[in-house]
Amino acid sequence: MPQLNPRQNNIAIYPLMFILVIMSAGPIVLMLMTSLRLNVDITSPTASFFFTPTIRNYETTLCGVLWYKPEHVDYCNPMFGRALVNSLIVAITSTVLTLVIGCMAAYSLVRFKFFGRDVVSMTTLMMRMVPPAVLLVPVFGIWTFQFGISGTTGGIILIYTAMNLPFVIWILQSFIVQVPIQLEEAARMDGAGPFRVFFLVVLPLIKPGLAAAAIFTFRIAWNEFLLANALSDRNSRTVPVTIVNSLSDLGIDWGVLMATGMLLAIPPILFTFFAARQIITGMTAGAVKG
Amino acid sequence: MFLAPAAAILGIALLYPIGYMIYASFLDWNPSQRIGEADWVGMRNYLKLLHDEAFWESTWVTIRFASIVVTLEMILGVGLAMLLDRNLRGMSILRTIFILPMMIAPIVVGLMWRYMYHPQVGIFNRTLKSLGFDPIPFLSESNWAFASVIISDVWQWTPFIFILSLAALQSLPKSAIEASRIDGASGWQQVLHIKLPLMLPVLIVTVLLRLIDAFKVLEVILVMTNGGPGLSTEVLALHISRTASEFRELGEAAAMSNVLLFLLMLLTICMFGYTKLQEKRSLHLRQAAKEEV
């Protein structure tokens, strides 16, 4: 550990980093490779590292929404395609809703000082603590019998929005606090109404916070299984639900399943590569500032 | 006025369900009934839990799982952060790849590991076989299944601790480390006496956060083993969801949810109390410093 000769250190460090990268990316790459194989290749005992990639599994998965009919698909199960559309609707709508409502709430919390920051971080923590499994029973009961919205995407969107709101409010608040009030006053002096102040002055300044909040909300809404499973019916299933439903003890179609999994994993992977910094900001802010 | 939508949604979709659940835990309720038709049974659900071996078993599994996982992840994560805390090329790429496992869906993580552990097509057993060893029953023997679940969780969450402790390390005061080096402290001494104590506040918060999350793990295990074989990997969250959906005992599931919520509440209060204490102490120190000046 003594850092007297940094160059010497690095020689030992780089292989370690390489191993770490292999370890954390390996399973994902393996999944990608499996999804590009035919089932014959996957199950044959002499599977080799080299194979001819095929997109057949993806075609089988997406046959419901493709514009052409893949020839190798005998019976097209439209479930995956529909689930993908549902997942997109649910994730995008709840992200937008959460951000808009969260932004308004955070802004008014900071500017009009209803509660202190302590109250907000306390509720955030409390909400972070509540596991989806705990919400399962009451949400199922209420959504089904009182609101009558179980089985619709609207019901799923509502619970996701509620689950994500505290975190979003909390993280946006920490960004809005840093916007100097003088800027807003100057804008007001120049004759801007409260809405213009908010949209033209505050919003551009908290863009990094918005990005972090959006990614976290989207990720949770996109990945969540348990509540979606309880609240959806045949037509409003999301992708995680269909994946779990197609797992059975005998005869798992690994190729197609891996292709579906890959489709589910692609948006978060893209986010990670384009916005790694915002994600790390959101993560460390969530923990370190407590 | 701006607050109204947020307050409404939180009230309707979070606080109301939680209150509802506390009420439901006193009912004998199955999913085809409206809640008004369910019978009031008082404390019966809780009393039943006391004698329910499956419940105790899964509580025990949860606690064991959470403590083993968090310990392993802390050791690995903090250790790696110590090793890699220097100016390295490629560090940002490493960090990016490191957060991948946390970003992709738990369902997909479970799927990947189930595939890799598969007795015939999985990569582990295939490698073992080609090296001439016997295959390992990763998911079909209780002890192995428990270990396998732990391995996948460590894979998924060690990066979280790594990133947090790296951030903590890099925000340590450089002067203290410099000073210790000038005084001739060795690398290990620096780690033990300077870096770790200074990082302690962040580390404790990290441990508590991870503990809370480890109590909530459900999807990865659901996909990998569905709690089996037997009850060997059935964590509490999974037990709740199975009680509700397979055995259709909503009242009992609600009672269990309350117990889980209570456990987590304890952890959260610990964490909150700790941060408060920390703030007070640093305020105190600052004032003391001021008075000296």
Short mmCIF file of C-alpha atoms in Angstrom, two decimals, chain A residues 1 3 9-10 13-14 16-17 20-21 23-25 27-28 30-31 34 42-44 47 101 104-105 108-109 114 118 122 125-131 133-143 145-147 158-159 161-162 165-166 215 219 223-226 240 243-244 247-249 252 254 257-258 261 264-265 268-269 272-273 276 279-280 283-284 287-288, chain B residues 2-3 5-6 9-10 12-18 20-21 29 31 33-34 80 82-86 88-91 94-108 111-112 114-116 118 121 123 126 155 160 163-164 167 181 187 191 202 205 209 212-213 216 218-219 222-223 237 240-241 244 250 253-254 257 260-261 264-265 268 271-272 276:
data_model
loop_
_atom_site.label_atom_id
_atom_site.label_comp_id
_atom_site.label_asym_id
_atom_site.label_seq_id
_atom_site.Cartn_x
_atom_site.Cartn_y
_atom_site.Cartn_z
CA MET A 1 0.00 0.00 0.00
CA GLN A 3 2.47 4.83 -2.50
CA ASN A 9 1.66 -0.63 -7.93
CA ASN A 10 -0.22 -0.25 -11.12
CA ILE A 13 -3.62 -3.37 -9.97
CA TYR A 14 -4.58 -3.59 -13.63
CA LEU A 16 -7.20 -7.03 -10.63
CA MET A 17 -9.33 -4.43 -12.36
CA LEU A 20 -13.34 -7.36 -11.61
CA VAL A 21 -14.68 -6.20 -14.95
CA MET A 23 -16.70 -10.80 -13.01
CA SER A 24 -19.31 -8.10 -13.06
CA ALA A 25 -19.94 -7.99 -16.79
CA PRO A 27 -22.92 -12.94 -16.52
CA ILE A 28 -24.50 -10.20 -18.61
CA LEU A 30 -23.19 -14.73 -21.09
CA MET A 31 -26.87 -13.88 -21.15
CA THR A 34 -27.18 -17.32 -24.89
CA ILE A 42 -27.58 -24.21 -25.73
CA THR A 43 -28.47 -27.71 -24.63
CA SER A 44 -25.97 -29.74 -26.60
CA ALA A 47 -21.42 -26.45 -26.72
CA ILE A 101 -45.43 16.16 -9.12
CA MET A 104 -43.68 20.95 -7.74
CA ALA A 105 -43.61 19.53 -4.26
CA SER A 108 -42.67 24.56 -2.75
CA LEU A 109 -41.06 22.73 0.15
CA PHE A 114 -43.56 23.98 5.16
CA ASP A 118 -35.46 16.68 8.50
CA MET A 122 -37.22 11.09 7.60
CA LEU A 125 -36.07 6.92 4.72
CA MET A 126 -39.30 5.47 6.04
CA MET A 127 -40.58 4.94 2.54
CA ARG A 128 -37.33 3.46 1.40
CA MET A 129 -37.70 0.99 4.18
CA VAL A 130 -41.16 -0.27 3.19
CA PRO A 131 -40.65 -3.41 1.09
CA ALA A 133 -43.89 -7.32 -0.27
CA VAL A 134 -45.42 -5.41 2.62
CA LEU A 135 -47.50 -3.28 0.28
CA LEU A 136 -48.69 -6.36 -1.56
CA VAL A 137 -51.69 -7.27 0.59
CA PRO A 138 -53.20 -3.85 1.21
CA VAL A 139 -52.58 -2.56 -2.29
CA PHE A 140 -54.17 -5.63 -3.79
CA GLY A 141 -57.20 -5.27 -1.55
CA ILE A 142 -57.69 -1.57 -2.04
CA TRP A 143 -57.04 -1.53 -5.77
CA PHE A 145 -62.32 -3.63 -4.08
CA GLN A 146 -62.27 0.06 -3.41
CA PHE A 147 -60.78 1.79 -6.44
CA LEU A 158 -50.39 4.93 -9.42
CA ILE A 159 -48.53 2.68 -7.00
CA THR A 161 -45.64 6.96 -8.65
CA ALA A 162 -46.39 6.81 -4.95
CA LEU A 165 -42.26 10.18 -4.97
CA PRO A 166 -40.50 10.51 -1.60
CA ILE A 215 -33.25 7.29 -14.03
CA ARG A 219 -35.47 1.83 -13.22
CA ASN A 223 -37.89 -3.59 -13.11
CA GLU A 224 -40.56 -4.09 -10.46
CA PHE A 225 -42.26 -7.47 -10.41
CA LEU A 226 -44.23 -8.19 -7.27
CA PRO A 240 -40.97 -9.03 -15.51
CA ILE A 243 -40.67 -13.74 -17.50
CA VAL A 244 -41.60 -15.23 -14.16
CA LEU A 247 -40.43 -20.18 -15.81
CA SER A 248 -41.43 -23.70 -15.12
CA ASP A 249 -39.62 -26.68 -13.73
CA ILE A 252 -37.57 -23.84 -20.01
CA TRP A 254 -33.68 -20.72 -22.44
CA LEU A 257 -36.23 -16.44 -22.08
CA MET A 258 -32.75 -14.97 -22.28
CA GLY A 261 -34.38 -10.88 -20.24
CA LEU A 264 -35.65 -6.04 -20.23
CA ALA A 265 -32.03 -5.31 -19.39
CA PRO A 268 -31.00 0.15 -17.78
CA ILE A 269 -27.75 -0.81 -19.48
CA THR A 272 -25.73 3.17 -17.19
CA PHE A 273 -23.44 3.88 -20.09
CA ALA A 276 -23.10 6.71 -15.06
CA ILE A 279 -26.43 7.48 -11.21
CA ILE A 280 -23.43 7.55 -8.93
CA MET A 283 -26.59 6.74 -5.17
CA THR A 284 -24.00 8.45 -3.05
CA ALA A 287 -26.51 7.21 1.31
CA VAL A 288 -23.89 9.67 2.40
CA PHE B 2 -48.07 22.86 -5.37
CA LEU B 3 -47.86 20.26 -2.67
CA PRO B 5 -50.89 16.40 -5.80
CA ALA B 6 -47.91 14.89 -4.04
CA ILE B 9 -50.89 10.51 -4.05
CA LEU B 10 -48.79 9.67 -1.03
CA ILE B 12 -53.97 7.48 -1.16
CA ALA B 13 -51.36 5.07 -2.37
CA LEU B 14 -48.90 4.72 0.50
CA LEU B 15 -50.21 5.77 3.89
CA TYR B 16 -53.72 4.47 3.39
CA PRO B 17 -52.50 0.99 2.34
CA ILE B 18 -50.19 0.78 5.31
CA TYR B 20 -55.22 -0.73 5.89
CA MET B 21 -52.66 -3.47 6.34
CA TRP B 29 -59.54 -12.54 5.05
CA PRO B 31 -58.75 -12.63 -1.66
CA GLN B 33 -63.85 -11.40 -0.05
CA ARG B 34 -64.33 -7.70 0.31
CA LEU B 80 -11.49 -3.19 -3.10
CA MET B 82 -8.86 0.68 -0.46
CA LEU B 83 -6.92 -1.11 -3.17
CA LEU B 84 -8.25 0.96 -6.03
CA ASP B 85 -8.19 4.35 -4.33
CA ARG B 86 -5.56 5.96 -6.50
CA LEU B 88 -5.83 4.89 -12.25
CA ARG B 89 -6.61 5.00 -15.90
CA GLY B 90 -9.88 3.29 -16.73
CA MET B 91 -11.36 3.88 -13.30
CA LEU B 94 -14.68 0.16 -14.12
CA ARG B 95 -17.19 2.15 -12.10
CA THR B 96 -19.65 2.19 -14.99
CA ILE B 97 -19.44 -1.55 -15.48
CA PHE B 98 -19.66 -2.04 -11.76
CA ILE B 99 -23.06 -0.40 -11.45
CA LEU B 100 -24.55 -2.55 -14.21
CA PRO B 101 -25.55 -5.43 -11.88
CA MET B 102 -27.47 -3.00 -9.69
CA MET B 103 -29.28 -1.35 -12.56
CA ILE B 104 -30.70 -4.36 -14.36
CA ALA B 105 -33.90 -5.93 -13.09
CA PRO B 106 -33.65 -8.30 -10.11
CA ILE B 107 -35.76 -10.69 -12.16
CA VAL B 108 -33.10 -10.71 -14.86
CA LEU B 111 -32.65 -15.50 -14.45
CA MET B 112 -28.97 -15.17 -15.29
CA ARG B 114 -30.46 -19.65 -12.51
CA TYR B 115 -29.09 -20.27 -15.97
CA MET B 116 -25.50 -20.34 -14.80
CA HIS B 118 -28.33 -24.99 -14.17
CA VAL B 121 -26.60 -26.20 -19.42
CA ILE B 123 -21.58 -22.71 -17.13
CA ARG B 126 -20.25 -27.59 -17.44
CA TRP B 155 -22.26 -10.20 -7.04
CA PHE B 160 -22.73 -0.48 -4.22
CA ILE B 163 -18.72 2.95 -4.87
CA LEU B 164 -19.88 4.45 -1.60
CA ALA B 167 -16.49 8.21 -2.55
CA ARG B 181 2.94 9.25 6.02
CA GLY B 187 0.21 1.26 4.49
CA VAL B 191 -5.69 1.93 6.73
CA VAL B 202 -20.30 6.60 6.08
CA VAL B 205 -24.85 4.29 7.21
CA LEU B 209 -28.85 0.82 4.12
CA ILE B 212 -32.57 -2.70 4.99
CA ASP B 213 -32.26 -3.68 1.34
CA LYS B 216 -36.32 -6.68 1.18
CA LEU B 218 -37.36 -11.12 -3.02
CA GLU B 219 -37.27 -11.26 -6.78
CA LEU B 222 -38.06 -16.07 -6.33
CA VAL B 223 -36.64 -16.65 -9.78
CA ALA B 237 -40.62 -11.17 1.96
CA ILE B 240 -45.34 -13.11 2.76
CA SER B 241 -46.00 -13.06 -0.95
CA ALA B 244 -50.89 -14.14 0.17
CA LEU B 250 -54.36 -12.26 3.44
CA ALA B 253 -49.75 -12.21 5.32
CA ALA B 254 -50.65 -8.77 6.65
CA SER B 257 -45.86 -7.81 6.86
CA LEU B 260 -41.22 -7.34 8.83
CA LEU B 261 -42.09 -3.66 8.81
CA LEU B 264 -37.11 -2.65 9.34
CA MET B 265 -38.43 0.25 11.37
CA THR B 268 -34.22 2.71 10.22
CA MET B 271 -29.80 4.70 11.34
CA PHE B 272 -31.63 7.95 11.89
CA LYS B 276 -28.50 12.68 14.43
#
